[in-house]
PDB file of C-alpha atoms in Angstrom:
ATOM      1  CA  MET A   1     -31.624 -47.064  10.101  1.00 54.00           C
ATOM      2  CA  THR A   2     -33.618 -44.090   9.468  1.00 56.00           C
ATOM      3  CA  ALA A   3     -32.301 -41.312   7.614  1.00 58.00           C
ATOM      4  CA  GLY A   4     -32.332 -38.155   9.895  1.00 54.00           C
ATOM      5  CA  PRO A   5     -32.825 -34.384   8.475  1.00 57.00           C
ATOM      6  CA  PRO A   6     -29.760 -33.431   6.348  1.00 57.00           C
ATOM      7  CA  GLU A   7     -26.787 -31.947   7.695  1.00 60.00           C
ATOM      8  CA  GLU A   8     -26.557 -29.085   7.421  1.00 57.00           C
ATOM      9  CA  SER A   9     -23.308 -27.149   6.236  1.00 54.00           C
ATOM     10  CA  PRO A  10     -21.777 -23.966   8.336  1.00 56.00           C
ATOM     11  CA  PRO A  11     -21.991 -20.652   7.195  1.00 56.00           C
ATOM     12  CA  THR A  12     -19.200 -20.207   5.451  1.00 59.00           C
ATOM     13  CA  GLU A  13     -17.378 -16.785   6.708  1.00 62.00           C
ATOM     14  CA  ARG A  14     -16.663 -14.038   4.715  1.00 67.00           C
ATOM     15  CA  ARG A  15     -12.686 -13.298   5.403  1.00 68.00           C
ATOM     16  CA  SER A  16     -11.523  -9.349   5.017  1.00 67.00           C
ATOM     17  CA  PRO A  17      -8.489  -9.580   1.922  1.00 69.00           C
ATOM     18  CA  THR A  18      -5.154  -8.751   3.580  1.00 68.00           C
ATOM     19  CA  LEU A  19      -3.789  -5.788   2.919  1.00 65.00           C
ATOM     20  CA  LEU A  20      -1.376  -8.037   0.614  1.00 69.00           C
ATOM     21  CA  GLU A  21      -4.153  -9.499  -0.966  1.00 72.00           C
ATOM     22  CA  GLN A  22      -5.358  -5.282  -2.131  1.00 69.00           C
ATOM     23  CA  MET A  23      -2.239  -4.285  -3.283  1.00 68.00           C
ATOM     24  CA  GLY A  24      -2.193  -7.187  -5.822  1.00 71.00           C
ATOM     25  CA  GLY A  25       0.291  -9.532  -4.126  1.00 75.00           C
ATOM     26  CA  VAL A  26       3.341 -10.281  -4.994  1.00 79.00           C
ATOM     27  CA  PRO A  27       2.875  -9.803  -8.354  1.00 79.00           C
ATOM     28  CA  GLY A  28       1.105  -7.138  -7.549  1.00 77.00           C
ATOM     29  CA  ILE A  29       3.930  -5.350  -5.836  1.00 79.00           C
ATOM     30  CA  ILE A  30       6.302  -5.785  -8.044  1.00 82.00           C
ATOM     31  CA  ALA A  31       4.068  -4.791 -11.030  1.00 82.00           C
ATOM     32  CA  SER A  32       3.841  -0.937  -8.811  1.00 81.00           C
ATOM     33  CA  THR A  33       8.086  -1.064  -8.956  1.00 86.00           C
ATOM     34  CA  ILE A  34       8.311  -1.479 -13.135  1.00 90.00           C
ATOM     35  CA  PRO A  35       7.077   2.145 -13.427  1.00 90.00           C
ATOM     36  CA  VAL A  36       8.912   3.888 -11.614  1.00 89.00           C
ATOM     37  CA  ALA A  37      12.138   1.309 -12.693  1.00 92.00           C
ATOM     38  CA  VAL A  38      10.960   2.022 -16.359  1.00 94.00           C
ATOM     39  CA  PHE A  39      11.566   5.755 -15.133  1.00 93.00           C
ATOM     40  CA  VAL A  40      14.707   5.414 -13.526  1.00 92.00           C
ATOM     41  CA  VAL A  41      16.796   3.521 -16.477  1.00 96.00           C
ATOM     42  CA  VAL A  42      15.650   5.667 -19.416  1.00 96.00           C
ATOM     43  CA  ASN A  43      16.312   9.049 -17.935  1.00 94.00           C
ATOM     44  CA  ILE A  44      20.008   7.316 -16.762  1.00 94.00           C
ATOM     45  CA  VAL A  45      20.310   7.190 -21.206  1.00 96.00           C
ATOM     46  CA  SER A  46      18.676   9.876 -22.165  1.00 93.00           C
ATOM     47  CA  THR A  47      16.272  12.520 -20.765  1.00 93.00           C
ATOM     48  CA  LEU A  48      13.606  13.881 -18.710  1.00 94.00           C
ATOM     49  CA  GLN A  49      11.026  13.856 -21.331  1.00 95.00           C
ATOM     50  CA  PRO A  50      11.736  10.446 -22.149  1.00 96.00           C
ATOM     51  CA  ALA A  51      12.154   8.982 -18.902  1.00 95.00           C
ATOM     52  CA  LEU A  52       8.463  10.252 -18.720  1.00 95.00           C
ATOM     53  CA  ILE A  53       6.923   8.727 -21.896  1.00 95.00           C
ATOM     54  CA  ALA A  54       7.856   5.199 -20.426  1.00 96.00           C
ATOM     55  CA  ALA A  55       6.971   6.035 -17.164  1.00 94.00           C
ATOM     56  CA  LEU A  56       3.392   6.106 -18.277  1.00 94.00           C
ATOM     57  CA  ALA A  57       3.937   3.955 -20.792  1.00 95.00           C
ATOM     58  CA  SER A  58       4.786   0.479 -18.557  1.00 94.00           C
ATOM     59  CA  GLY A  59       1.907   1.795 -16.598  1.00 90.00           C
ATOM     60  CA  LEU A  60      -0.697   1.957 -19.199  1.00 92.00           C
ATOM     61  CA  ALA A  61       1.018  -1.624 -19.796  1.00 93.00           C
ATOM     62  CA  ILE A  62       0.974  -3.308 -17.376  1.00 89.00           C
ATOM     63  CA  ALA A  63      -2.998  -2.102 -16.214  1.00 86.00           C
ATOM     64  CA  ILE A  64      -3.716  -3.803 -20.328  1.00 90.00           C
ATOM     65  CA  TRP A  65      -2.062  -6.277 -19.041  1.00 89.00           C
ATOM     66  CA  ARG A  66      -4.099  -7.504 -15.885  1.00 84.00           C
ATOM     67  CA  ILE A  67      -6.851  -6.560 -17.783  1.00 85.00           C
ATOM     68  CA  VAL A  68      -5.971  -9.069 -20.365  1.00 90.00           C
ATOM     69  CA  ARG A  69      -5.163 -11.701 -17.876  1.00 86.00           C
ATOM     70  CA  LYS A  70      -8.455 -11.465 -16.099  1.00 85.00           C
ATOM     71  CA  GLN A  71      -6.769  -9.570 -13.176  1.00 80.00           C
ATOM     72  CA  PRO A  72      -7.893  -7.212 -10.494  1.00 76.00           C
ATOM     73  CA  LEU A  73      -7.653  -2.863 -11.936  1.00 75.00           C
ATOM     74  CA  GLN A  74      -7.042  -1.080  -8.798  1.00 75.00           C
ATOM     75  CA  PRO A  75      -3.627  -1.837  -7.599  1.00 74.00           C
ATOM     76  CA  ALA A  76      -3.231  -1.081 -11.295  1.00 74.00           C
ATOM     77  CA  VAL A  77      -5.243   2.400 -11.565  1.00 79.00           C
ATOM     78  CA  SER A  78      -3.539   3.423  -8.282  1.00 78.00           C
ATOM     79  CA  GLY A  79      -0.148   2.629  -9.979  1.00 79.00           C
ATOM     80  CA  LEU A  80      -0.823   4.415 -12.332  1.00 83.00           C
ATOM     81  CA  PHE A  81      -2.499   7.220 -11.308  1.00 87.00           C
ATOM     82  CA  GLY A  82       0.978   7.611  -8.964  1.00 85.00           C
ATOM     83  CA  VAL A  83       3.105   7.577 -12.066  1.00 87.00           C
ATOM     84  CA  GLY A  84       0.739  10.117 -13.527  1.00 90.00           C
ATOM     85  CA  VAL A  85       0.896  12.742 -10.291  1.00 91.00           C
ATOM     86  CA  ALA A  86       4.864  11.920 -10.531  1.00 91.00           C
ATOM     87  CA  ALA A  87       5.129  12.453 -14.277  1.00 92.00           C
ATOM     88  CA  PHE A  88       2.735  15.895 -14.092  1.00 93.00           C
ATOM     89  CA  ILE A  89       5.031  16.798 -11.477  1.00 93.00           C
ATOM     90  CA  ALA A  90       8.561  15.719 -13.199  1.00 93.00           C
ATOM     91  CA  TYR A  91       7.121  17.321 -15.719  1.00 93.00           C
ATOM     92  CA  ARG A  92       6.467  20.856 -14.780  1.00 94.00           C
ATOM     93  CA  THR A  93       9.872  21.346 -12.990  1.00 93.00           C
ATOM     94  CA  GLY A  94      11.451  20.379 -15.670  1.00 93.00           C
ATOM     95  CA  GLU A  95      13.836  17.876 -13.323  1.00 93.00           C
ATOM     96  CA  ALA A  96      13.839  14.284 -12.837  1.00 91.00           C
ATOM     97  CA  ARG A  97      13.954  15.207  -8.988  1.00 91.00           C
ATOM     98  CA  GLY A  98      10.562  16.040  -9.858  1.00 92.00           C
ATOM     99  CA  PHE A  99       9.297  12.679  -9.938  1.00 91.00           C
ATOM    100  CA  TYR A 100      10.008  11.142  -7.083  1.00 89.00           C
ATOM    101  CA  LEU A 101       8.092  14.816  -4.765  1.00 91.00           C
ATOM    102  CA  PRO A 102       4.580  12.777  -4.642  1.00 90.00           C
ATOM    103  CA  GLY A 103       6.445  10.085  -2.541  1.00 87.00           C
ATOM    104  CA  LEU A 104       8.432  12.119  -0.216  1.00 92.00           C
ATOM    105  CA  ILE A 105       5.758  14.044   1.419  1.00 93.00           C
ATOM    106  CA  TYR A 106       3.472  10.824   1.175  1.00 91.00           C
ATOM    107  CA  SER A 107       6.253   9.258   3.702  1.00 93.00           C
ATOM    108  CA  ALA A 108       6.756  12.556   5.460  1.00 96.00           C
ATOM    109  CA  VAL A 109       3.218  12.654   6.104  1.00 96.00           C
ATOM    110  CA  LEU A 110       3.069   8.927   7.204  1.00 95.00           C
ATOM    111  CA  GLY A 111       6.346  10.416   9.525  1.00 96.00           C
ATOM    112  CA  LEU A 112       4.303  12.672  11.340  1.00 97.00           C
ATOM    113  CA  ALA A 113       0.943  10.573  11.555  1.00 96.00           C
ATOM    114  CA  PHE A 114       2.835   7.668  13.639  1.00 96.00           C
ATOM    115  CA  LEU A 115       4.744  10.450  15.513  1.00 97.00           C
ATOM    116  CA  VAL A 116       1.861  12.082  16.899  1.00 97.00           C
ATOM    117  CA  SER A 117       0.195   8.620  17.222  1.00 96.00           C
ATOM    118  CA  VAL A 118       3.083   8.035  19.663  1.00 96.00           C
ATOM    119  CA  LEU A 119       2.546  11.002  21.524  1.00 96.00           C
ATOM    120  CA  VAL A 120      -0.890  10.772  21.963  1.00 96.00           C
ATOM    121  CA  ARG A 121      -0.762   6.741  23.330  1.00 94.00           C
ATOM    122  CA  TRP A 122      -2.536   5.531  20.215  1.00 95.00           C
ATOM    123  CA  PRO A 123       0.680   4.054  18.344  1.00 96.00           C
ATOM    124  CA  LEU A 124      -0.495   3.554  14.125  1.00 95.00           C
ATOM    125  CA  ALA A 125       1.173   0.374  14.414  1.00 93.00           C
ATOM    126  CA  GLY A 126      -1.019  -1.141  17.302  1.00 93.00           C
ATOM    127  CA  VAL A 127      -4.233   0.969  15.257  1.00 91.00           C
ATOM    128  CA  ILE A 128      -3.533  -0.558  12.388  1.00 88.00           C
ATOM    129  CA  TRP A 129      -2.714  -4.192  12.792  1.00 88.00           C
ATOM    130  CA  HIS A 130      -5.622  -5.022  15.455  1.00 86.00           C
ATOM    131  CA  GLY A 131      -7.690  -3.079  13.168  1.00 82.00           C
ATOM    132  CA  ILE A 132      -7.162  -5.153  10.098  1.00 77.00           C
ATOM    133  CA  ASN A 133      -7.584  -8.601  12.880  1.00 76.00           C
ATOM    134  CA  GLY A 134     -11.101  -7.053  13.585  1.00 73.00           C
ATOM    135  CA  ASP A 135      -9.218  -7.924  17.424  1.00 75.00           C
ATOM    136  CA  GLY A 136     -10.507  -4.024  18.424  1.00 80.00           C
ATOM    137  CA  GLN A 137      -8.453  -1.932  20.960  1.00 84.00           C
ATOM    138  CA  SER A 138      -8.143  -3.590  24.367  1.00 87.00           C
ATOM    139  CA  TRP A 139      -4.975  -3.844  23.727  1.00 89.00           C
ATOM    140  CA  ARG A 140      -3.781  -0.595  25.165  1.00 90.00           C
ATOM    141  CA  ARG A 141      -5.156  -1.920  28.200  1.00 91.00           C
ATOM    142  CA  ASP A 142      -1.515  -4.043  28.086  1.00 92.00           C
ATOM    143  CA  PRO A 143       0.883  -1.892  28.933  1.00 93.00           C
ATOM    144  CA  ARG A 144       3.750  -4.275  26.951  1.00 95.00           C
ATOM    145  CA  LEU A 145       1.655  -4.329  23.943  1.00 93.00           C
ATOM    146  CA  LEU A 146       1.406  -0.520  23.958  1.00 94.00           C
ATOM    147  CA  ARG A 147       5.211  -0.096  24.207  1.00 95.00           C
ATOM    148  CA  ALA A 148       6.112  -3.021  21.539  1.00 95.00           C
ATOM    149  CA  TYR A 149       3.447  -0.752  18.895  1.00 95.00           C
ATOM    150  CA  THR A 150       5.194   2.243  20.498  1.00 96.00           C
ATOM    151  CA  TRP A 151       8.654   1.252  19.203  1.00 96.00           C
ATOM    152  CA  ALA A 152       6.667  -0.824  16.272  1.00 94.00           C
ATOM    153  CA  SER A 153       5.697   3.083  15.082  1.00 94.00           C
ATOM    154  CA  LEU A 154       9.000   4.506  16.217  1.00 94.00           C
ATOM    155  CA  LEU A 155      10.703   2.649  13.632  1.00 91.00           C
TER     156      LEU A 155
END
């Protein structure tokens, strides 16, 4: 029996990370909620300034923890930036509810964007889903999918 050329292994496909992976997985999502929870608890038992300091300190501690564990730092930096902006606004307004203002504005902008996308018949739920999966935009020609993504965008 003669030996033929060695078999070539198939090229490995480069896979894009999922949205959940980009957020650091479940641990990343949990870590991003800790500074907000710390803020709420400390604000209940104390005053605004200690709550802001505790929220910022917990965000910094999470970033350091991720560095020590050699985990991706991007979710921690994003979370720390968000907490910093929220803390700055709360500090400037002097009210704890200022801490939630960036999140409320962000949600309002997203809600408006999804509403406009439905009105122009490019529902963002479908655009995002098929964009992430690399399926293109041919789904828009299917009336059932267009209707389903319209409802999903409105929800």
